[in-house]
Amino acid sequence: MQKNDTAVVTIEDIGVNGEGIGKVDGYTLFIKDAVIGDTVEAKVMKAKKNYGYAKLLKVIDPSPARVRPACPIARQCGGCQIQEMDYEKQLWFKEEKIKNNLERIGGFDRDLIESVTEEICGMESPYRYRNKAQFPIGRNKEGHIIAGFYAGRTHHIIAQDDCMLGVQVNKEILEIIVRYMEECQVEPYDEEKHNGLVRHVLIRYGFITKEIMVCLVINGERVPNAEVLTERLGRILGMTSITLSVNKEKTNVIMGKEIKSLWGQDYITDYIGDVQYRISPLSFYQVNPVQTEVLYNLALSYAGLSGGETVWDLYCGIGTISLFLAKKAKMVYGVEIIPQAIEDARDNARRNGIENAKFFVGKAEEVLPREYEKNQVYADVIVVDPPRKGCDESLLDTMLRMQPKRIVYVSCDSATLARDLKILCEGGYEIVKVRGVDQFPHTVHVETVALLIRNAV
Ligand code: SAH
């Protein structure tokens, strides 16, 4: 096939990015927005020797798994990838993705994988689950100020102030900000010219406390007529924190490093289970609070604590998992690379009166080997929750030398999880349980928790 050719294709598989995969006379086509089971007409946009990428032109015969997306801009927006797939099918896809990675990358036997995998934890209501949203601000073709989302892989803003994954109050907040900007002649930021003021609006919402945070990211030090804005936003029920984040760099990084208070306090609080956390504009905090509780409870049950254990929580962020486990353990040690996150972790421990948690700033692959060599630290259980790139091999080596009874691996990328589990299993551990948790419905991402136990020798 060649560029601009069109073809009728039946979709037989799903790619890792959620795209439909089908074949035309043995030639494989990857088609965004096509759902497994669809027969579609598609146009080839990029042709390689044995495969190509095609654009969906028309759904000729829809799959039983095809649904009308809840969001009108689901296809253009870069946020969701699989909103047109029935939620049950999405969960099946995510579970298969985990199993396939364990088989292909981890080299585990399919029967073993099937026997250890527990059913993926999906959401009962897979919309409006995000507690955080970041909207870029710009102008549309007619010159009106808009808030919205970037079209997939571009910096073109599509107006949309009511994302179906976000909370309802986002829309009210954005309308107030846009109206204030129009009335007070506040310019949105222009990325190309690097002028204008308002770049992004960050909104965070405490699902349990109902506290709201608004942070305007600006290319400047202050906003004009700030009192007009704070007076209007302050009337919204639950408004707790209004701040500015100064970001004058020419960069894709959204937040600036400096936070200035405008109204109220400069943080909100929320709960996961019965642990209270303080959340600042710059803190990392899990975005799906309902599923985070499911995830942490799963990690807790896999850790199998009875009160006397020493636990290491590596890549601990603001100490969320550490504090969740501390109530059931003798002692928890958290390790995290970002110093401010550790400050938050210590503050969160104090807030909850938790005294059996201690935190270290540094790289997990440096802190753990150092503490093990120098101070012979011990672990009954090691929990890891690394970023997408997974654990450093030297860290896995130290874990193997420390010989904890259990390792609980929380992963946001099952490919690197599979790679790391292979190393741990070659070093004397056995996979006992694996379970997916759908933290991000309608996207291709999935969290996985795995429990490893040391082989009896
Ligand atoms: N467990 C936390 C955070 C997980 S995200 C939670 O559930 O909220 C992964 C964390 O690992 C981030 O906070 C990141 O800053 C941290 N990190 C990244 N590389 C690291 C390293 N080499 N050593 C320690 N922490 C690291």
Coordinates of C-alpha atoms and ligand atoms in Angstrom, one line a residue:
M1 CA 0.0 0.0 0.0
Q2 CA 1.0 3.6 -0.6
K3 CA 0.4 6.9 0.9
N4 CA -3.2 8.2 0.1
D5 CA -4.5 4.7 -0.8
T6 CA -7.8 3.9 0.8
A7 CA -8.9 0.5 2.0
V8 CA -11.7 -1.3 3.8
V9 CA -10.2 -2.9 6.9
T10 CA -11.6 -5.1 9.7
I11 CA -9.9 -4.3 13.0
E12 CA -8.6 -7.4 14.7
D13 CA -6.3 -6.1 17.4
I14 CA -5.4 -3.1 19.6
G15 CA -2.0 -1.5 19.7
V16 CA -0.3 -0.3 22.9
N17 CA -1.5 3.3 22.2
G18 CA -5.1 2.2 21.7
E19 CA -5.1 2.3 17.9
G20 CA -7.0 -0.3 15.9
I21 CA -4.9 -2.8 14.0
G22 CA -6.1 -4.6 10.8
K23 CA -4.6 -6.2 7.7
V24 CA -5.2 -5.7 4.0
D25 CA -3.7 -8.5 2.0
G26 CA -1.1 -9.2 4.7
Y27 CA -0.2 -5.5 5.0
T28 CA -0.7 -4.2 8.6
L29 CA -2.4 -0.9 9.2
F30 CA -2.5 1.1 12.5
I31 CA -5.7 3.2 12.6
K32 CA -6.3 5.7 15.4
D33 CA -9.9 5.8 16.7
A34 CA -10.8 2.4 15.1
V35 CA -12.1 0.0 17.6
I36 CA -11.4 -3.8 17.7
G37 CA -14.3 -5.4 15.8
D38 CA -15.0 -2.4 13.5
T39 CA -14.9 -2.6 9.8
V40 CA -13.7 0.8 8.6
E41 CA -12.7 2.7 5.6
A42 CA -9.2 4.2 6.1
K43 CA -6.7 6.3 4.2
V44 CA -3.0 5.6 4.4
M45 CA -1.1 8.6 5.7
K46 CA 2.3 7.0 6.1
A47 CA 3.5 3.8 4.4
K48 CA 6.4 1.7 5.4
K49 CA 7.5 -1.6 3.8
N50 CA 5.3 -4.0 5.9
Y51 CA 3.0 -1.7 7.8
G52 CA 1.5 1.7 7.7
Y53 CA -0.5 4.3 9.6
A54 CA -3.9 5.2 8.3
K55 CA -6.6 7.7 9.1
L56 CA -10.1 6.6 9.9
L57 CA -12.5 7.9 7.2
K58 CA -15.7 6.1 8.0
V59 CA -17.0 3.3 10.2
I60 CA -18.7 0.9 7.8
D61 CA -19.8 -1.7 10.3
P62 CA -19.3 -0.7 14.0
S63 CA -17.9 -3.1 16.5
P64 CA -20.2 -4.3 19.4
A65 CA -17.6 -2.6 21.6
R66 CA -18.0 0.8 19.9
V67 CA -19.8 3.4 21.9
R68 CA -20.6 7.1 21.3
P69 CA -17.9 9.1 23.3
A70 CA -19.2 11.2 26.1
C71 CA -17.0 14.1 25.1
P72 CA -17.7 15.8 21.8
I73 CA -14.0 16.4 21.1
A74 CA -12.8 13.0 22.1
R75 CA -11.0 12.4 18.8
Q76 CA -9.2 15.7 18.5
C77 CA -8.1 16.1 22.1
G78 CA -4.9 14.5 23.2
G79 CA -6.1 13.5 26.6
C80 CA -8.2 10.4 25.9
Q81 CA -7.2 7.7 23.4
I82 CA -10.0 5.1 23.7
Q83 CA -13.2 6.8 24.7
E84 CA -15.0 5.2 21.8
M85 CA -14.4 1.8 23.3
D86 CA -16.9 0.3 25.7
Y87 CA -15.5 0.5 29.2
E88 CA -15.6 -3.3 29.7
K89 CA -13.5 -3.7 26.6
Q90 CA -11.1 -1.0 27.8
L91 CA -10.5 -3.1 31.0
W92 CA -10.0 -6.2 29.0
F93 CA -7.5 -4.4 26.8
K94 CA -5.5 -3.2 29.8
E95 CA -5.4 -6.6 31.5
E96 CA -4.2 -8.1 28.2
K97 CA -1.6 -5.5 27.9
I98 CA -0.2 -6.4 31.3
K99 CA -0.3 -10.1 30.6
N100 CA 1.3 -9.7 27.2
N101 CA 4.2 -7.7 28.6
L102 CA 4.8 -10.2 31.3
E103 CA 4.9 -12.9 28.7
R104 CA 6.9 -11.1 26.0
I105 CA 9.2 -8.9 28.0
G106 CA 9.3 -10.8 31.3
G107 CA 9.5 -14.3 29.7
F108 CA 7.0 -15.7 32.1
D109 CA 4.9 -18.7 31.2
R110 CA 1.4 -17.9 30.0
D111 CA -0.2 -20.4 32.4
L112 CA 1.7 -19.0 35.3
I113 CA 0.6 -15.5 34.3
E114 CA -3.1 -16.6 34.0
S115 CA -2.9 -18.3 37.4
V116 CA -1.5 -15.3 39.3
T117 CA -3.5 -12.5 37.7
E118 CA -6.5 -11.2 39.6
E119 CA -9.3 -9.4 37.9
I120 CA -8.5 -5.8 37.0
C121 CA -10.1 -3.2 39.3
G122 CA -12.2 -0.9 37.1
M123 CA -14.3 2.1 38.1
E124 CA -18.0 1.9 38.7
S125 CA -18.4 5.3 37.1
P126 CA -15.4 6.0 34.9
Y127 CA -16.0 9.7 34.3
R128 CA -15.3 12.9 36.3
Y129 CA -12.6 11.1 38.2
R130 CA -9.7 13.5 38.0
N131 CA -8.9 15.8 41.0
K132 CA -6.5 17.9 38.9
A133 CA -6.8 19.7 35.6
Q134 CA -4.5 22.0 33.7
F135 CA -6.1 24.1 31.0
P136 CA -4.0 26.1 28.5
I137 CA -5.4 29.6 27.8
G138 CA -5.3 31.2 24.4
R139 CA -7.4 32.8 21.7
N140 CA -9.5 31.1 19.0
K141 CA -9.6 32.2 15.3
E142 CA -12.3 34.8 16.1
G143 CA -10.0 36.3 18.7
H144 CA -12.0 35.2 21.7
I145 CA -10.2 34.1 24.8
I146 CA -10.6 30.3 25.3
A147 CA -9.6 27.6 27.8
G148 CA -9.2 24.1 26.6
F149 CA -6.9 21.3 25.7
Y150 CA -4.1 20.7 23.3
A151 CA -5.0 18.7 20.2
G152 CA -3.1 15.4 20.2
R153 CA 0.7 15.9 19.9
T154 CA 0.4 19.6 19.1
H155 CA 0.1 22.9 20.9
H156 CA -3.0 24.0 19.1
I157 CA -5.7 24.7 21.8
I158 CA -9.2 23.3 21.3
A159 CA -11.8 25.2 23.4
Q160 CA -13.3 22.8 26.0
D161 CA -14.0 23.9 29.5
D162 CA -16.0 20.8 30.5
C163 CA -13.7 17.8 30.2
M164 CA -15.7 14.7 31.1
L165 CA -12.8 13.4 33.1
G166 CA -12.6 16.5 35.3
V167 CA -15.0 17.8 38.0
Q168 CA -18.0 19.9 37.1
V169 CA -16.8 23.0 38.9
N170 CA -13.9 23.4 36.5
K171 CA -16.3 25.0 34.0
E172 CA -17.6 27.6 36.4
I173 CA -14.1 28.5 37.4
L174 CA -12.8 28.8 33.8
E175 CA -15.8 31.0 32.8
I176 CA -15.0 33.4 35.7
I177 CA -11.4 33.6 34.6
V178 CA -12.1 34.1 30.9
R179 CA -14.7 36.8 31.7
Y180 CA -12.3 38.5 34.1
M181 CA -9.6 38.4 31.4
E182 CA -12.0 39.9 28.7
E183 CA -13.2 42.6 31.1
C184 CA -9.9 43.6 32.5
Q185 CA -8.0 43.2 29.2
V186 CA -5.7 40.6 30.5
E187 CA -3.8 38.9 27.6
P188 CA -3.5 35.2 27.3
Y189 CA 0.1 34.0 26.7
D190 CA 1.2 33.5 23.1
E191 CA 3.7 30.7 22.9
E192 CA 5.2 31.7 19.6
K193 CA 5.7 35.4 20.4
H194 CA 6.4 34.7 24.1
N195 CA 4.2 37.6 25.1
G196 CA 0.9 37.9 27.0
L197 CA 0.3 36.9 30.6
V198 CA -2.0 34.0 31.4
R199 CA -0.5 30.6 30.3
H200 CA -2.4 27.9 32.2
V201 CA -5.0 27.5 34.9
L202 CA -4.4 24.6 37.4
I203 CA -7.4 23.5 39.3
R204 CA -7.3 20.9 42.1
Y205 CA -10.3 19.5 44.0
G206 CA -10.3 17.5 47.2
F207 CA -12.9 14.8 46.6
I208 CA -13.4 14.2 50.4
T209 CA -12.9 17.7 51.8
K210 CA -14.5 19.5 48.8
E211 CA -11.7 22.1 49.0
I212 CA -10.8 23.8 45.7
M213 CA -7.5 25.2 44.6
V214 CA -7.0 27.6 41.6
C215 CA -3.5 28.5 40.4
L216 CA -2.9 30.8 37.5
V217 CA 0.3 30.2 35.7
I218 CA 1.5 33.6 34.4
N219 CA 4.3 35.0 32.3
G220 CA 4.8 37.9 34.8
E221 CA 4.9 38.7 38.5
R222 CA 1.3 39.8 39.1
V223 CA -2.2 40.0 37.5
P224 CA -4.0 43.3 37.1
N225 CA -7.3 43.9 39.1
A226 CA -6.6 40.7 41.1
E227 CA -9.3 41.6 43.5
V228 CA -12.0 41.3 40.8
L229 CA -10.8 37.8 40.1
T230 CA -10.5 36.7 43.7
E231 CA -13.8 38.2 44.8
R232 CA -15.6 36.3 42.1
L233 CA -13.7 33.0 42.5
G234 CA -14.0 33.3 46.3
R235 CA -17.8 33.1 46.1
I236 CA -17.6 29.5 44.8
L237 CA -18.5 27.1 47.5
G238 CA -15.3 25.3 48.7
M239 CA -12.8 27.8 47.3
T240 CA -9.8 27.5 49.6
S241 CA -6.7 28.6 47.8
I242 CA -6.0 31.0 44.9
T243 CA -2.4 31.4 43.9
L244 CA -0.1 32.5 41.1
S245 CA 2.7 30.5 39.6
V246 CA 5.3 32.6 38.0
N247 CA 6.7 31.0 34.8
K248 CA 8.5 33.4 32.5
E249 CA 10.5 30.7 30.7
K250 CA 10.1 29.7 27.1
T251 CA 9.3 26.1 28.0
N252 CA 6.8 23.3 27.7
V253 CA 6.9 22.8 31.5
I254 CA 3.6 24.1 32.7
M255 CA 4.3 25.2 36.3
G256 CA 6.9 27.8 37.4
K257 CA 8.9 27.2 40.5
E258 CA 7.6 30.2 42.5
I259 CA 4.2 30.3 44.0
K260 CA 2.6 33.5 45.2
S261 CA -0.5 33.7 47.4
L262 CA -3.5 35.7 46.1
W263 CA -6.4 34.6 48.4
G264 CA -6.9 32.1 51.2
Q265 CA -4.2 29.6 52.0
D266 CA -1.7 28.3 49.5
Y267 CA -2.6 24.6 49.8
I268 CA -5.6 22.3 50.1
T269 CA -6.0 19.1 52.0
D270 CA -7.6 15.8 51.2
Y271 CA -7.9 12.2 52.5
I272 CA -7.1 8.8 51.1
G273 CA -8.7 6.4 53.4
D274 CA -8.3 8.0 56.8
V275 CA -4.9 9.6 56.1
Q276 CA -5.0 13.3 55.5
Y277 CA -2.6 14.8 53.0
R278 CA -1.6 18.4 52.3
I279 CA -1.5 19.3 48.6
S280 CA 0.4 22.3 47.3
P281 CA 0.2 23.6 43.7
L282 CA 3.6 21.9 43.0
S283 CA 3.1 18.6 44.8
F284 CA 2.8 15.3 43.0
Y285 CA -0.5 13.8 44.1
Q286 CA -2.3 10.9 42.5
V287 CA -5.0 12.3 40.2
N288 CA -7.7 9.6 40.6
P289 CA -8.6 9.6 44.3
V290 CA -11.2 6.8 44.2
Q291 CA -8.8 4.4 42.4
T292 CA -5.8 5.5 44.4
E293 CA -7.5 4.2 47.5
V294 CA -8.1 0.9 45.7
L295 CA -4.5 0.9 44.7
Y296 CA -3.1 1.6 48.1
N297 CA -5.4 -0.9 49.8
L298 CA -4.2 -3.5 47.3
A299 CA -0.6 -2.6 48.1
L300 CA -1.4 -2.9 51.8
S301 CA -3.0 -6.3 51.4
Y302 CA -0.2 -7.6 49.3
A303 CA 2.3 -6.3 51.9
G304 CA 0.6 -8.7 54.4
L305 CA 1.4 -6.6 57.5
S306 CA 0.6 -7.7 61.0
G307 CA 2.1 -4.9 62.9
G308 CA 5.7 -6.0 63.6
E309 CA 7.2 -5.4 60.1
T310 CA 9.9 -3.1 58.9
V311 CA 8.9 -1.7 55.5
W312 CA 10.8 0.3 52.9
D313 CA 8.7 2.4 50.5
L314 CA 10.9 3.4 47.6
Y315 CA 9.9 6.3 45.3
C316 CA 7.6 7.5 48.0
G317 CA 6.6 10.9 46.6
I318 CA 4.9 12.9 49.4
G319 CA 4.7 9.7 51.5
T320 CA 1.3 8.6 50.5
I321 CA 1.9 4.9 50.5
S322 CA 4.3 5.1 53.4
L323 CA 1.7 6.7 55.7
F324 CA -1.0 4.4 54.5
L325 CA 1.2 1.4 55.5
A326 CA 2.6 2.9 58.7
K327 CA -0.6 2.3 60.7
K328 CA -0.1 -1.5 60.1
A329 CA 3.7 -1.7 60.4
K330 CA 6.3 -1.3 63.1
M331 CA 8.4 1.1 61.0
V332 CA 8.3 2.5 57.5
Y333 CA 11.2 4.2 55.7
G334 CA 10.4 6.3 52.6
V335 CA 12.9 7.3 49.9
E336 CA 12.3 10.0 47.3
I337 CA 14.5 12.1 45.0
I338 CA 12.6 15.4 45.3
P339 CA 13.4 17.3 48.5
Q340 CA 10.1 19.3 48.6
A341 CA 8.2 16.1 48.3
I342 CA 10.0 14.7 51.4
E343 CA 9.2 18.0 53.3
D344 CA 5.5 17.3 52.4
A345 CA 5.9 13.7 53.5
R346 CA 7.2 14.7 56.9
D347 CA 4.5 17.3 57.3
N348 CA 1.9 14.7 56.3
A349 CA 3.3 12.3 59.0
R350 CA 3.0 15.1 61.7
R351 CA -0.5 16.0 60.5
N352 CA -1.6 12.4 61.1
G353 CA 0.3 11.9 64.3
I354 CA 2.3 9.1 62.6
E355 CA 5.7 8.7 64.4
N356 CA 6.9 5.4 62.9
A357 CA 7.8 6.8 59.5
K358 CA 11.2 8.1 58.5
F359 CA 12.0 9.7 55.2
F360 CA 15.2 10.0 53.2
V361 CA 15.9 12.4 50.3
G362 CA 17.9 10.9 47.5
K363 CA 17.9 8.3 44.7
A364 CA 16.5 5.0 45.8
E365 CA 19.4 3.3 44.0
E366 CA 21.8 5.3 46.1
V367 CA 20.1 5.6 49.5
L368 CA 19.1 1.9 49.9
P369 CA 22.6 0.4 49.1
R370 CA 24.3 3.0 51.3
E371 CA 22.0 2.3 54.3
Y372 CA 22.4 -1.4 53.7
E373 CA 26.2 -1.3 53.6
K374 CA 26.7 1.3 56.3
N375 CA 23.9 0.6 58.8
Q376 CA 22.8 -3.0 57.8
V377 CA 19.2 -1.8 57.5
Y378 CA 16.7 -4.6 57.2
A379 CA 13.3 -5.0 55.5
D380 CA 10.5 -7.5 55.9
V381 CA 8.7 -5.8 53.0
I382 CA 9.9 -3.5 50.2
V383 CA 7.4 -1.5 48.2
V384 CA 8.5 0.2 45.0
D385 CA 6.5 2.6 42.9
P386 CA 9.0 3.9 40.3
P387 CA 8.3 6.3 37.4
R388 CA 7.8 4.8 33.9
K389 CA 11.4 3.9 33.4
G390 CA 11.2 1.4 36.3
C391 CA 13.9 0.5 38.8
D392 CA 17.6 0.9 38.4
E393 CA 19.3 -2.5 38.1
S394 CA 21.6 -1.7 41.0
L395 CA 18.6 -1.1 43.2
L396 CA 17.2 -4.5 42.3
D397 CA 20.5 -6.0 43.2
T398 CA 20.4 -4.4 46.7
M399 CA 16.8 -5.6 47.1
L400 CA 17.9 -9.2 46.3
R401 CA 20.8 -9.0 48.8
M402 CA 18.5 -7.7 51.5
Q403 CA 16.1 -10.6 51.0
P404 CA 12.8 -9.1 52.2
K405 CA 10.1 -11.8 52.5
R406 CA 7.8 -9.8 50.3
I407 CA 8.3 -7.3 47.5
V408 CA 5.3 -5.2 46.4
Y409 CA 5.9 -3.6 43.0
V410 CA 3.5 -0.8 42.0
S411 CA 4.0 0.1 38.4
C412 CA 2.7 2.7 35.9
D413 CA 4.3 0.9 33.0
S414 CA 3.9 -2.9 32.7
A415 CA 6.7 -3.1 30.2
T416 CA 9.4 -2.0 32.7
L417 CA 7.6 -3.9 35.4
A418 CA 7.9 -7.1 33.4
R419 CA 11.6 -6.4 32.8
D420 CA 12.3 -5.9 36.5
L421 CA 10.2 -8.9 37.7
K422 CA 12.3 -11.1 35.4
I423 CA 15.5 -9.9 37.3
L424 CA 13.8 -10.4 40.7
C425 CA 12.5 -13.8 39.8
E426 CA 15.9 -14.9 38.5
G427 CA 17.3 -13.7 41.9
G428 CA 15.1 -16.0 44.0
Y429 CA 11.6 -14.5 44.0
E430 CA 8.3 -15.8 42.8
I431 CA 5.3 -13.9 41.4
V432 CA 2.3 -14.7 43.6
K433 CA -0.2 -12.1 42.5
V434 CA -0.6 -9.5 39.8
R435 CA -3.5 -7.1 39.5
G436 CA -4.3 -4.1 37.3
V437 CA -5.9 -1.0 38.7
D438 CA -7.6 1.4 36.2
Q439 CA -6.5 4.8 37.4
F440 CA -7.0 6.4 34.0
P441 CA -10.2 5.3 32.3
H442 CA -10.4 6.3 28.5
T443 CA -6.6 6.5 28.3
V444 CA -4.3 3.6 27.5
H445 CA -2.5 3.8 30.8
V446 CA -2.9 1.2 33.6
E447 CA -1.4 0.7 37.0
T448 CA -0.3 -2.7 38.0
V449 CA 0.5 -4.1 41.5
A450 CA 2.6 -7.3 41.8
L451 CA 3.4 -9.3 44.9
L452 CA 6.6 -11.3 44.9
I453 CA 7.5 -13.7 47.7
R454 CA 11.0 -15.1 48.4
N455 CA 11.3 -18.7 47.3
A456 CA 11.7 -21.2 50.1
V457 CA 15.2 -22.7 49.9
Ligands
SAH1 N1 4.4 6.5 45.6 C1 4.0 7.9 45.4 C2 4.8 8.5 44.2 C3 5.0 7.6 43.0 S1 5.5 8.5 41.5 C4 2.5 8.0 45.2 O1 1.8 7.0 45.1 O2 2.0 9.1 45.2 C5 7.2 8.1 41.5 C6 8.1 9.0 42.4 O3 9.5 8.6 42.2 C7 8.1 10.5 42.1 O4 7.7 11.2 43.2 C8 9.5 10.8 41.6 O5 9.9 12.1 42.1 C9 10.3 9.7 42.3 N2 11.6 9.3 41.8 C10 12.0 9.3 40.5 N3 13.2 8.8 40.3 C11 13.6 8.5 41.6 C12 14.8 7.8 42.1 N4 15.8 7.5 41.3 N5 14.9 7.6 43.4 C13 13.8 8.0 44.3 N6 12.7 8.6 43.8 C14 12.6 8.8 42.5

